[in-house]
Tab-separated table of N, CA, C and O in Angstrom:
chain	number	residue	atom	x	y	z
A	209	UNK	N	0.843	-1.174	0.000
A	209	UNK	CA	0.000	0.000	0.000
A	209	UNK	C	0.888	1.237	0.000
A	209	UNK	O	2.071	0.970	0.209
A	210	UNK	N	0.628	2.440	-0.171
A	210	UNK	CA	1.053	3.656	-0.675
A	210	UNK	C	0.549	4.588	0.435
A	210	UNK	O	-0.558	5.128	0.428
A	211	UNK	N	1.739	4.753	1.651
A	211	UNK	CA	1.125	5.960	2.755
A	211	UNK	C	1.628	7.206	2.430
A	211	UNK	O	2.709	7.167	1.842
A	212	UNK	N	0.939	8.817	2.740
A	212	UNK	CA	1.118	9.301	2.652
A	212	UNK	C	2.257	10.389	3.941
A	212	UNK	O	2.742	11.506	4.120
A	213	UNK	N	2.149	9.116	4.475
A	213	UNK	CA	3.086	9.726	6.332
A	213	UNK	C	3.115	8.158	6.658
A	213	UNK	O	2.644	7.106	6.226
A	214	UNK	N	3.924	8.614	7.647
A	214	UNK	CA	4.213	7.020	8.495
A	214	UNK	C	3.156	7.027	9.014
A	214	UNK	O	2.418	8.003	9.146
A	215	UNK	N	2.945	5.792	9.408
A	215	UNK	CA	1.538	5.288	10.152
A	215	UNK	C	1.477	4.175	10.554
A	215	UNK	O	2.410	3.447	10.216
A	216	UNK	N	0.485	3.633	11.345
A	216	UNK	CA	0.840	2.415	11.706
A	216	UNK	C	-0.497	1.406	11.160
A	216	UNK	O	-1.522	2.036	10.900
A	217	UNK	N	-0.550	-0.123	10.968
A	217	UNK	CA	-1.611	-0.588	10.484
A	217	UNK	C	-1.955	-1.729	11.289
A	217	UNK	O	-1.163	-2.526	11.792
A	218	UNK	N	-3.465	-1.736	11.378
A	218	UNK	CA	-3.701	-3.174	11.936
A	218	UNK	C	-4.355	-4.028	10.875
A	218	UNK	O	-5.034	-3.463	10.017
A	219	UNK	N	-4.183	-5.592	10.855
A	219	UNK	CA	-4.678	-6.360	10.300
A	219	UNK	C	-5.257	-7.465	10.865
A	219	UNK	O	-5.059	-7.964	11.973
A	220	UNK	N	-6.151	-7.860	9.791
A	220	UNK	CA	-7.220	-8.488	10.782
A	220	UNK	C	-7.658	-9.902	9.757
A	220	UNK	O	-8.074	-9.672	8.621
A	221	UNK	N	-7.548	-11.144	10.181
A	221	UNK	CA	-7.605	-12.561	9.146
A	221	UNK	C	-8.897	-13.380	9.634
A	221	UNK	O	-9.038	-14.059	10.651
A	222	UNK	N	-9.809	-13.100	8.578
A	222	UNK	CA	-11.258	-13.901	9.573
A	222	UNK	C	-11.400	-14.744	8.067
A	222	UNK	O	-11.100	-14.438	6.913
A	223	UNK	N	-12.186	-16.302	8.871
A	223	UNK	CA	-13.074	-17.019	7.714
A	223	UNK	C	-14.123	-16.306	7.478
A	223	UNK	O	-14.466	-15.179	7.836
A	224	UNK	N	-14.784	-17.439	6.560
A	224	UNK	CA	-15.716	-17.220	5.880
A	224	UNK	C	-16.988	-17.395	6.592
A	224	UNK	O	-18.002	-17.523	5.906
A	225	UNK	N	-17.115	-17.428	8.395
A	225	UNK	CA	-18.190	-17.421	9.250
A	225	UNK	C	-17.957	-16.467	10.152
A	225	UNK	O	-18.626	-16.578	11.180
A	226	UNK	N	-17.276	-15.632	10.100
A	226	UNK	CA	-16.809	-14.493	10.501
A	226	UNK	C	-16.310	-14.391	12.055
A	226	UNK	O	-16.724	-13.697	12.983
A	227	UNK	N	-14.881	-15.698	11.945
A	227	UNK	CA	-14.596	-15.813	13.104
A	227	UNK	C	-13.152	-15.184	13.037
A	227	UNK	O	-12.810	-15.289	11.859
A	228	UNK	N	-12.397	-14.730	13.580
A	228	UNK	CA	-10.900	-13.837	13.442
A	228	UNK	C	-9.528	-15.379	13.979
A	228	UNK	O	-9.532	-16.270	14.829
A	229	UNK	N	-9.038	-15.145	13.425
A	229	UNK	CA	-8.131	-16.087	12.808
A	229	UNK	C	-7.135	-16.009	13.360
A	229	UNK	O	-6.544	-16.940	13.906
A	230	UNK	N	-6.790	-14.858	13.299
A	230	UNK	CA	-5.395	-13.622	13.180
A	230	UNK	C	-5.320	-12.471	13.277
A	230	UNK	O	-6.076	-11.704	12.681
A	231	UNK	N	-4.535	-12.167	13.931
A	231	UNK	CA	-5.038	-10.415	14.110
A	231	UNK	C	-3.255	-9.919	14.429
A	231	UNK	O	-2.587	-10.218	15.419
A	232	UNK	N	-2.815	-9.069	13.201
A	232	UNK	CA	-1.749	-8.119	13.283
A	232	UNK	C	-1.809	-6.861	14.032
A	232	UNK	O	-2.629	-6.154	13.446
A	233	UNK	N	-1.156	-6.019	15.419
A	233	UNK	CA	-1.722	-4.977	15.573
A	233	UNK	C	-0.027	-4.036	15.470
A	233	UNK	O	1.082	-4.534	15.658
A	234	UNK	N	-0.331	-2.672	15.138
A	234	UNK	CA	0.308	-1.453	15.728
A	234	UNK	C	1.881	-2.006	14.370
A	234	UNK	O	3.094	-2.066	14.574
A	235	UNK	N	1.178	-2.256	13.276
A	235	UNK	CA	2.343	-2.969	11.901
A	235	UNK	C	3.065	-1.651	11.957
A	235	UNK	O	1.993	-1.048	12.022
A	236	UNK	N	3.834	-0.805	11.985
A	236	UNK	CA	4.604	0.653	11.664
A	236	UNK	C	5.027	0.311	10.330
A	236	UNK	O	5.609	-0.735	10.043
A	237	UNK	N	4.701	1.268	9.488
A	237	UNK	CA	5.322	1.630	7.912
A	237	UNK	C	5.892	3.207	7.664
A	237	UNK	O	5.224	4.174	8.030
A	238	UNK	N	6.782	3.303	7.214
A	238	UNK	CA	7.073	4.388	6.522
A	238	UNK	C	6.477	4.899	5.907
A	238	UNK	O	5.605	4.174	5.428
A	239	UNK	N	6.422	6.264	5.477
A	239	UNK	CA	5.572	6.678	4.299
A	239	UNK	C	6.429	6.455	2.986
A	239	UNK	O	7.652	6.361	2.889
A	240	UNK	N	5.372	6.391	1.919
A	240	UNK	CA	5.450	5.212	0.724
A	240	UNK	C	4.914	4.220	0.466
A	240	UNK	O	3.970	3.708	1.067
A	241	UNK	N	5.641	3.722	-0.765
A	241	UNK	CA	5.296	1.905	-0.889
A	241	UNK	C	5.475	1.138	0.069
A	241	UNK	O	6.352	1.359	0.904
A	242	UNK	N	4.568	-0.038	0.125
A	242	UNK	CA	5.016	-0.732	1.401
A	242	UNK	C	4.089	-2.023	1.186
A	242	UNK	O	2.917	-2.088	0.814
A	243	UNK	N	5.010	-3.041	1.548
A	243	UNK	CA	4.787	-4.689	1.700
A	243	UNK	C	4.580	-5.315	3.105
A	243	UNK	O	5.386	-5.177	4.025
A	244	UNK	N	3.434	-6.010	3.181
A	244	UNK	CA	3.552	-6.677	4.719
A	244	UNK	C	3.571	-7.970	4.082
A	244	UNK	O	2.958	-8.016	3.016
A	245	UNK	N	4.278	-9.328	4.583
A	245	UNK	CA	4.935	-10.577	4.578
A	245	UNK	C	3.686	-11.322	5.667
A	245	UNK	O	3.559	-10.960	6.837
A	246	UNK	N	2.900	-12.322	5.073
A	246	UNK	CA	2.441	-13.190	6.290
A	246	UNK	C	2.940	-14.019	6.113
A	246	UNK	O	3.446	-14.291	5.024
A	247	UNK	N	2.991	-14.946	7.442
A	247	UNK	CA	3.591	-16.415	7.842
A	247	UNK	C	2.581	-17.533	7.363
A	247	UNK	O	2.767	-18.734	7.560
A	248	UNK	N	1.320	-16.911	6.610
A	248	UNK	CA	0.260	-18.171	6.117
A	248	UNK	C	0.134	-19.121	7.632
A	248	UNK	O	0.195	-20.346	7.526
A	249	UNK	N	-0.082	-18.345	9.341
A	249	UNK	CA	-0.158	-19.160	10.792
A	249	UNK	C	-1.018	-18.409	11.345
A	249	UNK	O	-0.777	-17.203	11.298
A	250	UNK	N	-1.982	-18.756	11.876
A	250	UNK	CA	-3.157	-18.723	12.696
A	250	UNK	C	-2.319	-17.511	13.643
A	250	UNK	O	-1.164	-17.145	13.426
A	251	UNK	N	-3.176	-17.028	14.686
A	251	UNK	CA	-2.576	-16.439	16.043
A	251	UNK	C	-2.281	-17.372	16.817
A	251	UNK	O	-1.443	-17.047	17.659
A	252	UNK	N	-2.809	-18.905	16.892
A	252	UNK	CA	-2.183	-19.856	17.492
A	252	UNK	C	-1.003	-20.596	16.869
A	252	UNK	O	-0.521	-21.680	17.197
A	253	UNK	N	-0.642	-19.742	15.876
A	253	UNK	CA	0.629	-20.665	15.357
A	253	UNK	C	0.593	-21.950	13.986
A	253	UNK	O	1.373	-22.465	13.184
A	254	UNK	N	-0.574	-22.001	14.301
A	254	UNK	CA	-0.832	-23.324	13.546
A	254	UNK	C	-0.583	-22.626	11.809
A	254	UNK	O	-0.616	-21.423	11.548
A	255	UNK	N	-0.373	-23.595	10.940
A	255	UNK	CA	-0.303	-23.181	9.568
A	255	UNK	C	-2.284	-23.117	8.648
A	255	UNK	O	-3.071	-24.047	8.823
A	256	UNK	N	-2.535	-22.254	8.049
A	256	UNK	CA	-3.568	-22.148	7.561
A	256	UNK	C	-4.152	-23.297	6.733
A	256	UNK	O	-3.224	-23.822	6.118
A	257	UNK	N	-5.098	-23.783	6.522
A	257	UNK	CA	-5.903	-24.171	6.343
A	257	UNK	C	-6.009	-23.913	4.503
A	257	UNK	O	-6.262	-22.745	4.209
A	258	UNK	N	-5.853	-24.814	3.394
A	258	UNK	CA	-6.469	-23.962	2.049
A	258	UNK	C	-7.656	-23.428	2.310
A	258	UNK	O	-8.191	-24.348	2.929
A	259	UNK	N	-8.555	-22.430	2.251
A	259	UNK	CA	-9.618	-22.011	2.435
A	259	UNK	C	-9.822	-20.597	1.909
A	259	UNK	O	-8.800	-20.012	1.551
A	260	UNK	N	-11.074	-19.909	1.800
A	260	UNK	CA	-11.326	-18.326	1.390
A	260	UNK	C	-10.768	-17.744	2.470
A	260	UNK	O	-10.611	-18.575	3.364
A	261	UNK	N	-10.347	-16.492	2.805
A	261	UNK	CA	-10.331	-15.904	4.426
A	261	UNK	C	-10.670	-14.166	3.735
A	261	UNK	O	-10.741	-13.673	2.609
A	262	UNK	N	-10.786	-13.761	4.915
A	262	UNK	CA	-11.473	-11.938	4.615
A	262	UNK	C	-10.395	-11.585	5.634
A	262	UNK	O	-10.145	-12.056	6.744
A	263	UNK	N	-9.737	-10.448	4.798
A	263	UNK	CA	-8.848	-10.049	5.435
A	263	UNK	C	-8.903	-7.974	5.631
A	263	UNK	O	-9.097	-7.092	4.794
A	264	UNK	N	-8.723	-7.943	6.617
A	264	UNK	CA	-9.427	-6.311	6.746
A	264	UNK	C	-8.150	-5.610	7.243
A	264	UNK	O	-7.549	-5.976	8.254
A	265	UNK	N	-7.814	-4.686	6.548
A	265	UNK	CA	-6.840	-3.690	7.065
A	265	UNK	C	-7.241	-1.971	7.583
A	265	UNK	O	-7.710	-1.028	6.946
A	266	UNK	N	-6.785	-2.120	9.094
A	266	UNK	CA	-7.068	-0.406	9.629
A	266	UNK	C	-5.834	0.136	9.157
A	266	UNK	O	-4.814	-0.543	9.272
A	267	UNK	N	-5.788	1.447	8.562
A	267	UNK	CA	-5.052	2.694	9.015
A	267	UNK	C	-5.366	3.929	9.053
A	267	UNK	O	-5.663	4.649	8.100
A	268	UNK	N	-5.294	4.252	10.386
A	268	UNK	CA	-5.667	5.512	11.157
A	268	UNK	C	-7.337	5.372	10.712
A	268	UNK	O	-8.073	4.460	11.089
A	269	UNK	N	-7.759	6.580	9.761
A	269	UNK	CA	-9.360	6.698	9.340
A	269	UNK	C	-9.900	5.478	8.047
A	269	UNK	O	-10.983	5.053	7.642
A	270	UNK	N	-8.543	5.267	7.750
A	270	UNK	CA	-8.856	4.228	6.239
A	270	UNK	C	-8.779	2.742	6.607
A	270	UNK	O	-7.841	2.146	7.136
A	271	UNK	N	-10.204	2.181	6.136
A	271	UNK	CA	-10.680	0.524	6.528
A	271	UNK	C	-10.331	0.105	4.594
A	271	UNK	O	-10.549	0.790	3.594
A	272	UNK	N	-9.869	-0.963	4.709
A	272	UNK	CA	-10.544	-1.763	3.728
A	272	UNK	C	-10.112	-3.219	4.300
A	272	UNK	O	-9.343	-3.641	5.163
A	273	UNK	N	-11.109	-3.814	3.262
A	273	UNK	CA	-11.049	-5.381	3.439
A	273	UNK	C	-11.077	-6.392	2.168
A	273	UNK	O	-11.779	-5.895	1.288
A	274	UNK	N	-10.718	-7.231	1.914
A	274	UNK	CA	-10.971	-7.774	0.589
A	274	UNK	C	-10.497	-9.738	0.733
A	274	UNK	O	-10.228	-10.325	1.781
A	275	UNK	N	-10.534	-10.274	-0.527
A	275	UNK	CA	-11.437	-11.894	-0.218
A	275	UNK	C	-10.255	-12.372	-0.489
A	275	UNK	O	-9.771	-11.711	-1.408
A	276	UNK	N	-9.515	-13.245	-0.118
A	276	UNK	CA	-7.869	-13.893	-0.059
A	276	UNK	C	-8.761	-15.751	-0.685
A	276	UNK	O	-9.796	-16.214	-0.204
A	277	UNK	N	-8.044	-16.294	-1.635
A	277	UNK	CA	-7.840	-18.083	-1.723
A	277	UNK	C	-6.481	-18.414	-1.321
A	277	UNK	O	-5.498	-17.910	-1.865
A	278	UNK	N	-6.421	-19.254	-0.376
A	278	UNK	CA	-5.167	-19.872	-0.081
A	278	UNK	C	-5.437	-21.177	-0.493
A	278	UNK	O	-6.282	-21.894	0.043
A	279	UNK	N	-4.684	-21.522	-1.505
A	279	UNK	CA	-4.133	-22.810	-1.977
A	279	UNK	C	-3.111	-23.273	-1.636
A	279	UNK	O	-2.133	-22.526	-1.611
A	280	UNK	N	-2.993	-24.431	-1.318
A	280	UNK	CA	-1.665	-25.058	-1.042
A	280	UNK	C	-1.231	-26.144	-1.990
A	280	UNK	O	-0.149	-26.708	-1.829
């Protein structure tokens, strides 16, 4: 994503029954381009599941969310 100031982001990994999975908080980015890396692991560690997941990103006033396939 493309910040216009540093900022910080939270992320958020739910199925498709809208249970939370995973949850990234307080990510710090530079302003600019910018890449976040997942480990494809639950918050318990465990490795994901192939499945749909909804994945929602905060920063500061700006939400979005959008539909992830993990294939293995």
């Amino acid at each position: 994503c493309h910040l216009d100031s540093d900022s910080k982001m939270d992320l958020q990994l739910f199925d498709l029954s809208g249970m939370m999975i995973a949850s990234v908080n307080d990510i710090r980015f530079s302003a600019g381009q910018n890449e976040f890396a997942w480990d494809l692991k639950s918050s318990g560690l465990k490795p994901l599941s192939p499945a749909i997941y909804l994945i929602r990103i905060t920063c500061m006033n700006f939400y979005s969310s959008s539909q992830k396939i993990l294939v293995k």
